[in-house]
């Protein structure tokens, strides 16, 4: 756990707007790395509700955060599918990046997957940005060939161009337990 940061599982939709602000700010970091293009896109309330309802929505808070109105600085969301836990999104506010918060959030999702007895964790990401595929590889994720890619992950890759993501830059990854 990064010093001065607490990771919490969210249990209500009270912070959806704050989470979407985090995602919007992180989008610009991805744009600077040529990993995305077009208008800023954030997870919809329905997508966030899916993570929440599945019990896999985590947020990172500075420990000095106001307990009445905490301000998260990062979040991760996922959901169970076909025996896997799909990591749908991980974002950290740019001013808080490079402090281990993203690692702690991914580890929280991995811990949740292990607790559930999942096969492992899957995700799609940019293969070139250093804070995407290379980051996940350091955490134990491996790039998958098309033959290794589970159907749910192949469907996500197929839909990503509609979100402004370049299919030549995208890669499916997994960590299997």
PDB file of N, CA and C in Angstrom, residues 47-152:
ATOM      1  N   UNK A  47     -22.250   1.523 -16.250  1.00  0.00           N
ATOM      2  CA  UNK A  47     -21.025   0.709 -16.152  1.00  0.00           C
ATOM      3  C   UNK A  47     -20.495   0.720 -14.722  1.00  0.00           C
ATOM      4  N   UNK A  48     -20.474   1.892 -14.101  1.00  0.00           N
ATOM      5  CA  UNK A  48     -20.017   1.972 -12.708  1.00  0.00           C
ATOM      6  C   UNK A  48     -20.944   1.192 -11.787  1.00  0.00           C
ATOM      7  N   UNK A  49     -22.247   1.255 -12.041  1.00  0.00           N
ATOM      8  CA  UNK A  49     -23.216   0.498 -11.242  1.00  0.00           C
ATOM      9  C   UNK A  49     -22.945  -1.007 -11.386  1.00  0.00           C
ATOM     10  N   UNK A  50     -22.568  -1.448 -12.594  1.00  0.00           N
ATOM     11  CA  UNK A  50     -22.222  -2.853 -12.792  1.00  0.00           C
ATOM     12  C   UNK A  50     -21.052  -3.275 -11.916  1.00  0.00           C
ATOM     13  N   UNK A  51     -20.003  -2.439 -11.852  1.00  0.00           N
ATOM     14  CA  UNK A  51     -18.865  -2.742 -10.976  1.00  0.00           C
ATOM     15  C   UNK A  51     -19.318  -2.776  -9.516  1.00  0.00           C
ATOM     16  N   UNK A  52     -20.115  -1.777  -9.140  1.00  0.00           N
ATOM     17  CA  UNK A  52     -20.599  -1.667  -7.764  1.00  0.00           C
ATOM     18  C   UNK A  52     -21.467  -2.863  -7.396  1.00  0.00           C
ATOM     19  N   UNK A  53     -22.435  -3.188  -8.273  1.00  0.00           N
ATOM     20  CA  UNK A  53     -23.344  -4.304  -7.996  1.00  0.00           C
ATOM     21  C   UNK A  53     -22.600  -5.628  -7.932  1.00  0.00           C
ATOM     22  N   UNK A  54     -21.485  -5.727  -8.666  1.00  0.00           N
ATOM     23  CA  UNK A  54     -20.693  -6.947  -8.641  1.00  0.00           C
ATOM     24  C   UNK A  54     -19.728  -6.964  -7.454  1.00  0.00           C
ATOM     25  N   UNK A  55     -19.696  -5.904  -6.686  1.00  0.00           N
ATOM     26  CA  UNK A  55     -18.824  -5.843  -5.521  1.00  0.00           C
ATOM     27  C   UNK A  55     -17.361  -5.647  -5.870  1.00  0.00           C
ATOM     28  N   UNK A  56     -17.113  -4.993  -7.006  1.00  0.00           N
ATOM     29  CA  UNK A  56     -15.727  -4.827  -7.448  1.00  0.00           C
ATOM     30  C   UNK A  56     -15.467  -3.394  -7.923  1.00  0.00           C
ATOM     31  N   UNK A  57     -15.752  -2.446  -7.047  1.00  0.00           N
ATOM     32  CA  UNK A  57     -15.453  -1.042  -7.316  1.00  0.00           C
ATOM     33  C   UNK A  57     -14.641  -0.520  -6.144  1.00  0.00           C
ATOM     34  N   UNK A  58     -13.386  -0.212  -6.423  1.00  0.00           N
ATOM     35  CA  UNK A  58     -12.444   0.226  -5.394  1.00  0.00           C
ATOM     36  C   UNK A  58     -12.018   1.660  -5.658  1.00  0.00           C
ATOM     37  N   UNK A  59     -11.761   2.406  -4.588  1.00  0.00           N
ATOM     38  CA  UNK A  59     -11.262   3.765  -4.729  1.00  0.00           C
ATOM     39  C   UNK A  59     -10.079   3.968  -3.797  1.00  0.00           C
ATOM     40  N   UNK A  60      -9.174   4.839  -4.223  1.00  0.00           N
ATOM     41  CA  UNK A  60      -7.998   5.206  -3.427  1.00  0.00           C
ATOM     42  C   UNK A  60      -8.226   6.598  -2.859  1.00  0.00           C
ATOM     43  N   UNK A  61      -7.986   6.732  -1.568  1.00  0.00           N
ATOM     44  CA  UNK A  61      -8.181   8.004  -0.879  1.00  0.00           C
ATOM     45  C   UNK A  61      -6.911   8.386  -0.133  1.00  0.00           C
ATOM     46  N   UNK A  62      -6.552   9.669  -0.155  1.00  0.00           N
ATOM     47  CA  UNK A  62      -5.477  10.103   0.736  1.00  0.00           C
ATOM     48  C   UNK A  62      -5.956   9.912   2.172  1.00  0.00           C
ATOM     49  N   UNK A  63      -5.079   9.439   3.043  1.00  0.00           N
ATOM     50  CA  UNK A  63      -5.508   9.166   4.419  1.00  0.00           C
ATOM     51  C   UNK A  63      -5.990  10.415   5.133  1.00  0.00           C
ATOM     52  N   UNK A  64      -5.509  11.592   4.722  1.00  0.00           N
ATOM     53  CA  UNK A  64      -5.960  12.827   5.364  1.00  0.00           C
ATOM     54  C   UNK A  64      -7.279  13.334   4.785  1.00  0.00           C
ATOM     55  N   UNK A  65      -7.900  12.547   3.890  1.00  0.00           N
ATOM     56  CA  UNK A  65      -9.159  12.932   3.253  1.00  0.00           C
ATOM     57  C   UNK A  65     -10.225  13.210   4.304  1.00  0.00           C
ATOM     58  N   UNK A  66     -11.062  14.166   4.009  1.00  0.00           N
ATOM     59  CA  UNK A  66     -12.172  14.518   4.875  1.00  0.00           C
ATOM     60  C   UNK A  66     -13.152  13.344   4.939  1.00  0.00           C
ATOM     61  N   UNK A  67     -13.381  12.819   6.108  1.00  0.00           N
ATOM     62  CA  UNK A  67     -14.240  11.641   6.273  1.00  0.00           C
ATOM     63  C   UNK A  67     -15.686  11.916   5.856  1.00  0.00           C
ATOM     64  N   UNK A  68     -16.141  13.157   5.965  1.00  0.00           N
ATOM     65  CA  UNK A  68     -17.513  13.482   5.595  1.00  0.00           C
ATOM     66  C   UNK A  68     -17.648  13.557   4.075  1.00  0.00           C
ATOM     67  N   UNK A  69     -16.645  14.108   3.420  1.00  0.00           N
ATOM     68  CA  UNK A  69     -16.690  14.272   1.972  1.00  0.00           C
ATOM     69  C   UNK A  69     -15.350  13.853   1.376  1.00  0.00           C
ATOM     70  N   UNK A  70     -15.080  12.544   1.365  1.00  0.00           N
ATOM     71  CA  UNK A  70     -13.776  12.081   0.876  1.00  0.00           C
ATOM     72  C   UNK A  70     -13.615  12.324  -0.617  1.00  0.00           C
ATOM     73  N   UNK A  71     -12.419  12.634  -1.006  1.00  0.00           N
ATOM     74  CA  UNK A  71     -12.107  12.888  -2.412  1.00  0.00           C
ATOM     75  C   UNK A  71     -11.182  11.776  -2.916  1.00  0.00           C
ATOM     76  N   UNK A  72     -11.688  10.836  -3.711  1.00  0.00           N
ATOM     77  CA  UNK A  72     -10.807   9.777  -4.203  1.00  0.00           C
ATOM     78  C   UNK A  72      -9.814  10.329  -5.219  1.00  0.00           C
ATOM     79  N   UNK A  73      -8.650   9.691  -5.298  1.00  0.00           N
ATOM     80  CA  UNK A  73      -7.616  10.090  -6.260  1.00  0.00           C
ATOM     81  C   UNK A  73      -7.383   9.010  -7.305  1.00  0.00           C
ATOM     82  N   UNK A  74      -8.035   7.884  -7.166  1.00  0.00           N
ATOM     83  CA  UNK A  74      -7.934   6.796  -8.128  1.00  0.00           C
ATOM     84  C   UNK A  74      -9.049   5.805  -7.915  1.00  0.00           C
ATOM     85  N   UNK A  75      -9.278   4.984  -8.941  1.00  0.00           N
ATOM     86  CA  UNK A  75     -10.293   3.946  -8.783  1.00  0.00           C
ATOM     87  C   UNK A  75     -10.027   2.794  -9.743  1.00  0.00           C
ATOM     88  N   UNK A  76     -10.606   1.650  -9.413  1.00  0.00           N
ATOM     89  CA  UNK A  76     -10.577   0.465 -10.273  1.00  0.00           C
ATOM     90  C   UNK A  76     -11.940  -0.197 -10.186  1.00  0.00           C
ATOM     91  N   UNK A  77     -12.388  -0.704 -11.327  1.00  0.00           N
ATOM     92  CA  UNK A  77     -13.674  -1.388 -11.372  1.00  0.00           C
ATOM     93  C   UNK A  77     -13.576  -2.646 -12.204  1.00  0.00           C
ATOM     94  N   UNK A  78     -14.314  -3.645 -11.800  1.00  0.00           N
ATOM     95  CA  UNK A  78     -14.330  -4.899 -12.539  1.00  0.00           C
ATOM     96  C   UNK A  78     -15.634  -5.636 -12.324  1.00  0.00           C
ATOM     97  N   UNK A  79     -15.735  -6.775 -12.998  1.00  0.00           N
ATOM     98  CA  UNK A  79     -16.938  -7.588 -12.888  1.00  0.00           C
ATOM     99  C   UNK A  79     -16.597  -9.029 -13.262  1.00  0.00           C
ATOM    100  N   UNK A  80     -17.353  -9.950 -12.707  1.00  0.00           N
ATOM    101  CA  UNK A  80     -17.168 -11.353 -13.007  1.00  0.00           C
ATOM    102  C   UNK A  80     -17.801 -11.732 -14.323  1.00  0.00           C
ATOM    103  N   UNK A  81     -17.088 -12.567 -15.101  1.00  0.00           N
ATOM    104  CA  UNK A  81     -17.618 -13.046 -16.377  1.00  0.00           C
ATOM    105  C   UNK A  81     -16.942 -14.370 -16.719  1.00  0.00           C
ATOM    106  N   UNK A  82     -17.740 -15.398 -16.927  1.00  0.00           N
ATOM    107  CA  UNK A  82     -17.259 -16.711 -17.379  1.00  0.00           C
ATOM    108  C   UNK A  82     -16.149 -17.263 -16.494  1.00  0.00           C
ATOM    109  N   UNK A  83     -16.255 -17.054 -15.198  1.00  0.00           N
ATOM    110  CA  UNK A  83     -15.264 -17.584 -14.264  1.00  0.00           C
ATOM    111  C   UNK A  83     -14.064 -16.682 -14.042  1.00  0.00           C
ATOM    112  N   UNK A  84     -13.955 -15.618 -14.826  1.00  0.00           N
ATOM    113  CA  UNK A  84     -12.860 -14.643 -14.702  1.00  0.00           C
ATOM    114  C   UNK A  84     -13.384 -13.398 -13.996  1.00  0.00           C
ATOM    115  N   UNK A  85     -12.471 -12.560 -13.533  1.00  0.00           N
ATOM    116  CA  UNK A  85     -12.829 -11.215 -13.121  1.00  0.00           C
ATOM    117  C   UNK A  85     -12.228 -10.288 -14.176  1.00  0.00           C
ATOM    118  N   UNK A  86     -13.061  -9.536 -14.864  1.00  0.00           N
ATOM    119  CA  UNK A  86     -12.632  -8.610 -15.906  1.00  0.00           C
ATOM    120  C   UNK A  86     -12.337  -7.259 -15.275  1.00  0.00           C
ATOM    121  N   UNK A  87     -11.116  -6.801 -15.383  1.00  0.00           N
ATOM    122  CA  UNK A  87     -10.729  -5.478 -14.906  1.00  0.00           C
ATOM    123  C   UNK A  87     -11.141  -4.478 -15.986  1.00  0.00           C
ATOM    124  N   UNK A  88     -12.208  -3.747 -15.728  1.00  0.00           N
ATOM    125  CA  UNK A  88     -12.770  -2.855 -16.730  1.00  0.00           C
ATOM    126  C   UNK A  88     -12.076  -1.513 -16.803  1.00  0.00           C
ATOM    127  N   UNK A  89     -11.599  -1.019 -15.670  1.00  0.00           N
ATOM    128  CA  UNK A  89     -11.015   0.325 -15.664  1.00  0.00           C
ATOM    129  C   UNK A  89     -10.134   0.504 -14.437  1.00  0.00           C
ATOM    130  N   UNK A  90      -9.014   1.175 -14.631  1.00  0.00           N
ATOM    131  CA  UNK A  90      -8.138   1.628 -13.544  1.00  0.00           C
ATOM    132  C   UNK A  90      -7.665   3.015 -13.936  1.00  0.00           C
ATOM    133  N   UNK A  91      -7.876   3.974 -13.072  1.00  0.00           N
ATOM    134  CA  UNK A  91      -7.443   5.340 -13.346  1.00  0.00           C
ATOM    135  C   UNK A  91      -6.970   6.009 -12.070  1.00  0.00           C
ATOM    136  N   UNK A  92      -5.974   6.870 -12.242  1.00  0.00           N
ATOM    137  CA  UNK A  92      -5.436   7.656 -11.131  1.00  0.00           C
ATOM    138  C   UNK A  92      -5.324   9.097 -11.613  1.00  0.00           C
ATOM    139  N   UNK A  93      -5.701  10.032 -10.758  1.00  0.00           N
ATOM    140  CA  UNK A  93      -5.563  11.456 -11.097  1.00  0.00           C
ATOM    141  C   UNK A  93      -4.107  11.734 -11.460  1.00  0.00           C
ATOM    142  N   UNK A  94      -3.870  12.495 -12.517  1.00  0.00           N
ATOM    143  CA  UNK A  94      -2.495  12.749 -12.958  1.00  0.00           C
ATOM    144  C   UNK A  94      -1.555  13.236 -11.852  1.00  0.00           C
ATOM    145  N   UNK A  95      -2.016  14.103 -10.982  1.00  0.00           N
ATOM    146  CA  UNK A  95      -1.157  14.619  -9.911  1.00  0.00           C
ATOM    147  C   UNK A  95      -0.779  13.544  -8.891  1.00  0.00           C
ATOM    148  N   UNK A  96      -1.486  12.423  -8.909  1.00  0.00           N
ATOM    149  CA  UNK A  96      -1.238  11.346  -7.951  1.00  0.00           C
ATOM    150  C   UNK A  96      -0.580  10.129  -8.593  1.00  0.00           C
ATOM    151  N   UNK A  97      -0.296  10.193  -9.877  1.00  0.00           N
ATOM    152  CA  UNK A  97       0.310   9.056 -10.563  1.00  0.00           C
ATOM    153  C   UNK A  97       1.770   8.871 -10.137  1.00  0.00           C
ATOM    154  N   UNK A  98       2.299   7.666 -10.389  1.00  0.00           N
ATOM    155  CA  UNK A  98       3.684   7.292 -10.079  1.00  0.00           C
ATOM    156  C   UNK A  98       3.961   7.252  -8.577  1.00  0.00           C
ATOM    157  N   UNK A  99       2.939   6.873  -7.806  1.00  0.00           N
ATOM    158  CA  UNK A  99       3.076   6.741  -6.355  1.00  0.00           C
ATOM    159  C   UNK A  99       2.665   5.361  -5.870  1.00  0.00           C
ATOM    160  N   UNK A 100       2.371   4.446  -6.805  1.00  0.00           N
ATOM    161  CA  UNK A 100       1.965   3.099  -6.419  1.00  0.00           C
ATOM    162  C   UNK A 100       0.472   2.921  -6.237  1.00  0.00           C
ATOM    163  N   UNK A 101      -0.297   3.953  -6.526  1.00  0.00           N
ATOM    164  CA  UNK A 101      -1.749   3.874  -6.331  1.00  0.00           C
ATOM    165  C   UNK A 101      -2.372   2.926  -7.347  1.00  0.00           C
ATOM    166  N   UNK A 102      -1.973   3.018  -8.615  1.00  0.00           N
ATOM    167  CA  UNK A 102      -2.495   2.109  -9.628  1.00  0.00           C
ATOM    168  C   UNK A 102      -2.184   0.663  -9.284  1.00  0.00           C
ATOM    169  N   UNK A 103      -0.955   0.421  -8.826  1.00  0.00           N
ATOM    170  CA  UNK A 103      -0.564  -0.935  -8.411  1.00  0.00           C
ATOM    171  C   UNK A 103      -1.456  -1.424  -7.282  1.00  0.00           C
ATOM    172  N   UNK A 104      -1.678  -0.584  -6.284  1.00  0.00           N
ATOM    173  CA  UNK A 104      -2.513  -0.985  -5.139  1.00  0.00           C
ATOM    174  C   UNK A 104      -3.947  -1.271  -5.578  1.00  0.00           C
ATOM    175  N   UNK A 105      -4.461  -0.482  -6.509  1.00  0.00           N
ATOM    176  CA  UNK A 105      -5.827  -0.722  -6.994  1.00  0.00           C
ATOM    177  C   UNK A 105      -5.915  -2.037  -7.769  1.00  0.00           C
ATOM    178  N   UNK A 106      -4.946  -2.301  -8.635  1.00  0.00           N
ATOM    179  CA  UNK A 106      -4.939  -3.571  -9.378  1.00  0.00           C
ATOM    180  C   UNK A 106      -4.801  -4.737  -8.404  1.00  0.00           C
ATOM    181  N   UNK A 107      -3.957  -4.595  -7.403  1.00  0.00           N
ATOM    182  CA  UNK A 107      -3.804  -5.668  -6.414  1.00  0.00           C
ATOM    183  C   UNK A 107      -5.091  -5.899  -5.634  1.00  0.00           C
ATOM    184  N   UNK A 108      -5.861  -4.841  -5.398  1.00  0.00           N
ATOM    185  CA  UNK A 108      -7.161  -5.011  -4.731  1.00  0.00           C
ATOM    186  C   UNK A 108      -8.096  -5.844  -5.593  1.00  0.00           C
ATOM    187  N   UNK A 109      -8.099  -5.583  -6.903  1.00  0.00           N
ATOM    188  CA  UNK A 109      -8.944  -6.359  -7.820  1.00  0.00           C
ATOM    189  C   UNK A 109      -8.459  -7.806  -7.884  1.00  0.00           C
ATOM    190  N   UNK A 110      -7.156  -8.009  -7.957  1.00  0.00           N
ATOM    191  CA  UNK A 110      -6.606  -9.376  -7.969  1.00  0.00           C
ATOM    192  C   UNK A 110      -6.999 -10.099  -6.685  1.00  0.00           C
ATOM    193  N   UNK A 111      -6.898  -9.411  -5.557  1.00  0.00           N
ATOM    194  CA  UNK A 111      -7.296 -10.015  -4.280  1.00  0.00           C
ATOM    195  C   UNK A 111      -8.763 -10.397  -4.273  1.00  0.00           C
ATOM    196  N   UNK A 112      -9.601  -9.543  -4.837  1.00  0.00           N
ATOM    197  CA  UNK A 112     -11.034  -9.840  -4.933  1.00  0.00           C
ATOM    198  C   UNK A 112     -11.258 -11.078  -5.791  1.00  0.00           C
ATOM    199  N   UNK A 113     -10.546 -11.164  -6.913  1.00  0.00           N
ATOM    200  CA  UNK A 113     -10.683 -12.322  -7.802  1.00  0.00           C
ATOM    201  C   UNK A 113     -10.264 -13.605  -7.092  1.00  0.00           C
ATOM    202  N   UNK A 114      -9.159 -13.561  -6.372  1.00  0.00           N
ATOM    203  CA  UNK A 114      -8.696 -14.742  -5.621  1.00  0.00           C
ATOM    204  C   UNK A 114      -9.725 -15.150  -4.574  1.00  0.00           C
ATOM    205  N   UNK A 115     -10.270 -14.152  -3.858  1.00  0.00           N
ATOM    206  CA  UNK A 115     -11.265 -14.438  -2.828  1.00  0.00           C
ATOM    207  C   UNK A 115     -12.496 -15.118  -3.423  1.00  0.00           C
ATOM    208  N   UNK A 116     -12.855 -14.749  -4.647  1.00  0.00           N
ATOM    209  CA  UNK A 116     -14.015 -15.332  -5.318  1.00  0.00           C
ATOM    210  C   UNK A 116     -13.723 -16.697  -5.923  1.00  0.00           C
ATOM    211  N   UNK A 117     -12.457 -17.084  -5.970  1.00  0.00           N
ATOM    212  CA  UNK A 117     -12.110 -18.338  -6.616  1.00  0.00           C
ATOM    213  C   UNK A 117     -12.136 -18.248  -8.131  1.00  0.00           C
ATOM    214  N   UNK A 118     -11.909 -17.052  -8.665  1.00  0.00           N
ATOM    215  CA  UNK A 118     -11.917 -16.849 -10.121  1.00  0.00           C
ATOM    216  C   UNK A 118     -10.738 -17.572 -10.770  1.00  0.00           C
ATOM    217  N   UNK A 119     -10.853 -17.822 -12.066  1.00  0.00           N
ATOM    218  CA  UNK A 119      -9.762 -18.401 -12.847  1.00  0.00           C
ATOM    219  C   UNK A 119      -8.571 -17.458 -12.819  1.00  0.00           C
ATOM    220  N   UNK A 120      -8.868 -16.159 -12.892  1.00  0.00           N
ATOM    221  CA  UNK A 120      -7.847 -15.125 -12.904  1.00  0.00           C
ATOM    222  C   UNK A 120      -8.496 -13.800 -13.252  1.00  0.00           C
ATOM    223  N   UNK A 121      -7.670 -12.849 -13.679  1.00  0.00           N
ATOM    224  CA  UNK A 121      -8.143 -11.514 -14.036  1.00  0.00           C
ATOM    225  C   UNK A 121      -7.761 -11.246 -15.486  1.00  0.00           C
ATOM    226  N   UNK A 122      -8.706 -10.695 -16.249  1.00  0.00           N
ATOM    227  CA  UNK A 122      -8.458 -10.336 -17.640  1.00  0.00           C
ATOM    228  C   UNK A 122      -8.605  -8.828 -17.789  1.00  0.00           C
ATOM    229  N   UNK A 123      -8.034  -8.305 -18.886  1.00  0.00           N
ATOM    230  CA  UNK A 123      -8.161  -6.887 -19.194  1.00  0.00           C
ATOM    231  C   UNK A 123      -7.753  -6.651 -20.633  1.00  0.00           C
ATOM    232  N   UNK A 124      -8.111  -5.496 -21.156  1.00  0.00           N
ATOM    233  CA  UNK A 124      -7.567  -5.021 -22.428  1.00  0.00           C
ATOM    234  C   UNK A 124      -6.905  -3.691 -22.138  1.00  0.00           C
ATOM    235  N   UNK A 125      -5.852  -3.385 -22.889  1.00  0.00           N
ATOM    236  CA  UNK A 125      -5.112  -2.155 -22.634  1.00  0.00           C
ATOM    237  C   UNK A 125      -4.317  -1.760 -23.867  1.00  0.00           C
ATOM    238  N   UNK A 126      -3.682  -0.618 -23.777  1.00  0.00           N
ATOM    239  CA  UNK A 126      -2.795  -0.164 -24.839  1.00  0.00           C
ATOM    240  C   UNK A 126      -1.474  -0.926 -24.722  1.00  0.00           C
ATOM    241  N   UNK A 127      -0.998  -1.454 -25.823  1.00  0.00           N
ATOM    242  CA  UNK A 127       0.212  -2.271 -25.779  1.00  0.00           C
ATOM    243  C   UNK A 127       1.485  -1.446 -25.701  1.00  0.00           C
ATOM    244  N   UNK A 128       1.432  -0.141 -26.041  1.00  0.00           N
ATOM    245  CA  UNK A 128       2.642   0.654 -26.147  1.00  0.00           C
ATOM    246  C   UNK A 128       2.889   1.628 -24.999  1.00  0.00           C
ATOM    247  N   UNK A 129       1.849   2.259 -24.472  1.00  0.00           N
ATOM    248  CA  UNK A 129       2.047   3.225 -23.383  1.00  0.00           C
ATOM    249  C   UNK A 129       2.682   2.513 -22.192  1.00  0.00           C
ATOM    250  N   UNK A 130       3.762   3.082 -21.672  1.00  0.00           N
ATOM    251  CA  UNK A 130       4.528   2.416 -20.597  1.00  0.00           C
ATOM    252  C   UNK A 130       3.703   2.153 -19.350  1.00  0.00           C
ATOM    253  N   UNK A 131       2.661   2.952 -19.138  1.00  0.00           N
ATOM    254  CA  UNK A 131       1.835   2.771 -17.946  1.00  0.00           C
ATOM    255  C   UNK A 131       0.624   1.887 -18.226  1.00  0.00           C
ATOM    256  N   UNK A 132       0.637   1.197 -19.360  1.00  0.00           N
ATOM    257  CA  UNK A 132      -0.436   0.252 -19.677  1.00  0.00           C
ATOM    258  C   UNK A 132       0.146  -1.166 -19.731  1.00  0.00           C
ATOM    259  N   UNK A 133       0.260  -1.780 -20.900  1.00  0.00           N
ATOM    260  CA  UNK A 133       0.706  -3.179 -20.979  1.00  0.00           C
ATOM    261  C   UNK A 133       2.011  -3.434 -20.218  1.00  0.00           C
ATOM    262  N   UNK A 134       3.047  -2.605 -20.352  1.00  0.00           N
ATOM    263  CA  UNK A 134       4.269  -2.874 -19.583  1.00  0.00           C
ATOM    264  C   UNK A 134       4.028  -2.840 -18.068  1.00  0.00           C
ATOM    265  N   UNK A 135       3.163  -1.946 -17.610  1.00  0.00           N
ATOM    266  CA  UNK A 135       2.807  -1.868 -16.196  1.00  0.00           C
ATOM    267  C   UNK A 135       2.134  -3.162 -15.744  1.00  0.00           C
ATOM    268  N   UNK A 136       1.141  -3.620 -16.502  1.00  0.00           N
ATOM    269  CA  UNK A 136       0.429  -4.849 -16.132  1.00  0.00           C
ATOM    270  C   UNK A 136       1.356  -6.066 -16.184  1.00  0.00           C
ATOM    271  N   UNK A 137       2.277  -6.081 -17.125  1.00  0.00           N
ATOM    272  CA  UNK A 137       3.241  -7.193 -17.207  1.00  0.00           C
ATOM    273  C   UNK A 137       4.078  -7.262 -15.932  1.00  0.00           C
ATOM    274  N   UNK A 138       4.453  -6.120 -15.394  1.00  0.00           N
ATOM    275  CA  UNK A 138       5.222  -6.108 -14.139  1.00  0.00           C
ATOM    276  C   UNK A 138       4.415  -6.688 -12.978  1.00  0.00           C
ATOM    277  N   UNK A 139       3.092  -6.632 -13.082  1.00  0.00           N
ATOM    278  CA  UNK A 139       2.220  -7.171 -12.034  1.00  0.00           C
ATOM    279  C   UNK A 139       1.851  -8.636 -12.274  1.00  0.00           C
ATOM    280  N   UNK A 140       2.399  -9.242 -13.341  1.00  0.00           N
ATOM    281  CA  UNK A 140       2.172 -10.656 -13.597  1.00  0.00           C
ATOM    282  C   UNK A 140       1.213 -10.974 -14.729  1.00  0.00           C
ATOM    283  N   UNK A 141       0.651  -9.975 -15.370  1.00  0.00           N
ATOM    284  CA  UNK A 141      -0.250 -10.210 -16.496  1.00  0.00           C
ATOM    285  C   UNK A 141       0.568 -10.553 -17.734  1.00  0.00           C
ATOM    286  N   UNK A 142       0.029 -11.429 -18.576  1.00  0.00           N
ATOM    287  CA  UNK A 142       0.683 -11.817 -19.826  1.00  0.00           C
ATOM    288  C   UNK A 142      -0.217 -11.458 -20.998  1.00  0.00           C
ATOM    289  N   UNK A 143       0.403 -11.004 -22.079  1.00  0.00           N
ATOM    290  CA  UNK A 143      -0.343 -10.731 -23.310  1.00  0.00           C
ATOM    291  C   UNK A 143      -0.850 -12.048 -23.871  1.00  0.00           C
ATOM    292  N   UNK A 144      -2.058 -12.026 -24.415  1.00  0.00           N
ATOM    293  CA  UNK A 144      -2.680 -13.231 -24.950  1.00  0.00           C
ATOM    294  C   UNK A 144      -2.683 -13.196 -26.473  1.00  0.00           C
ATOM    295  N   UNK A 145      -2.451 -14.331 -27.076  1.00  0.00           N
ATOM    296  CA  UNK A 145      -2.613 -14.455 -28.523  1.00  0.00           C
ATOM    297  C   UNK A 145      -4.111 -14.560 -28.802  1.00  0.00           C
ATOM    298  N   UNK A 146      -4.540 -14.361 -30.039  1.00  0.00           N
ATOM    299  CA  UNK A 146      -5.972 -14.524 -30.341  1.00  0.00           C
ATOM    300  C   UNK A 146      -6.503 -15.899 -29.921  1.00  0.00           C
ATOM    301  N   UNK A 147      -5.712 -16.935 -30.080  1.00  0.00           N
ATOM    302  CA  UNK A 147      -6.160 -18.287 -29.709  1.00  0.00           C
ATOM    303  C   UNK A 147      -6.320 -18.440 -28.192  1.00  0.00           C
ATOM    304  N   UNK A 148      -5.581 -17.666 -27.410  1.00  0.00           N
ATOM    305  CA  UNK A 148      -5.649 -17.745 -25.944  1.00  0.00           C
ATOM    306  C   UNK A 148      -6.718 -16.833 -25.345  1.00  0.00           C
ATOM    307  N   UNK A 149      -7.262 -15.934 -26.148  1.00  0.00           N
ATOM    308  CA  UNK A 149      -8.167 -14.900 -25.649  1.00  0.00           C
ATOM    309  C   UNK A 149      -9.559 -15.465 -25.399  1.00  0.00           C
ATOM    310  N   UNK A 150     -10.023 -15.407 -24.134  1.00  0.00           N
ATOM    311  CA  UNK A 150     -11.379 -15.877 -23.841  1.00  0.00           C
ATOM    312  C   UNK A 150     -12.421 -15.079 -24.636  1.00  0.00           C
ATOM    313  N   UNK A 151     -13.559 -15.685 -24.943  1.00  0.00           N
ATOM    314  CA  UNK A 151     -14.584 -15.013 -25.752  1.00  0.00           C
ATOM    315  C   UNK A 151     -15.015 -13.638 -25.218  1.00  0.00           C
ATOM    316  N   UNK A 152     -15.149 -13.502 -23.906  1.00  0.00           N
ATOM    317  CA  UNK A 152     -15.580 -12.199 -23.374  1.00  0.00           C
ATOM    318  C   UNK A 152     -14.551 -11.118 -23.684  1.00  0.00           C
TER     319      UNK A 152
END
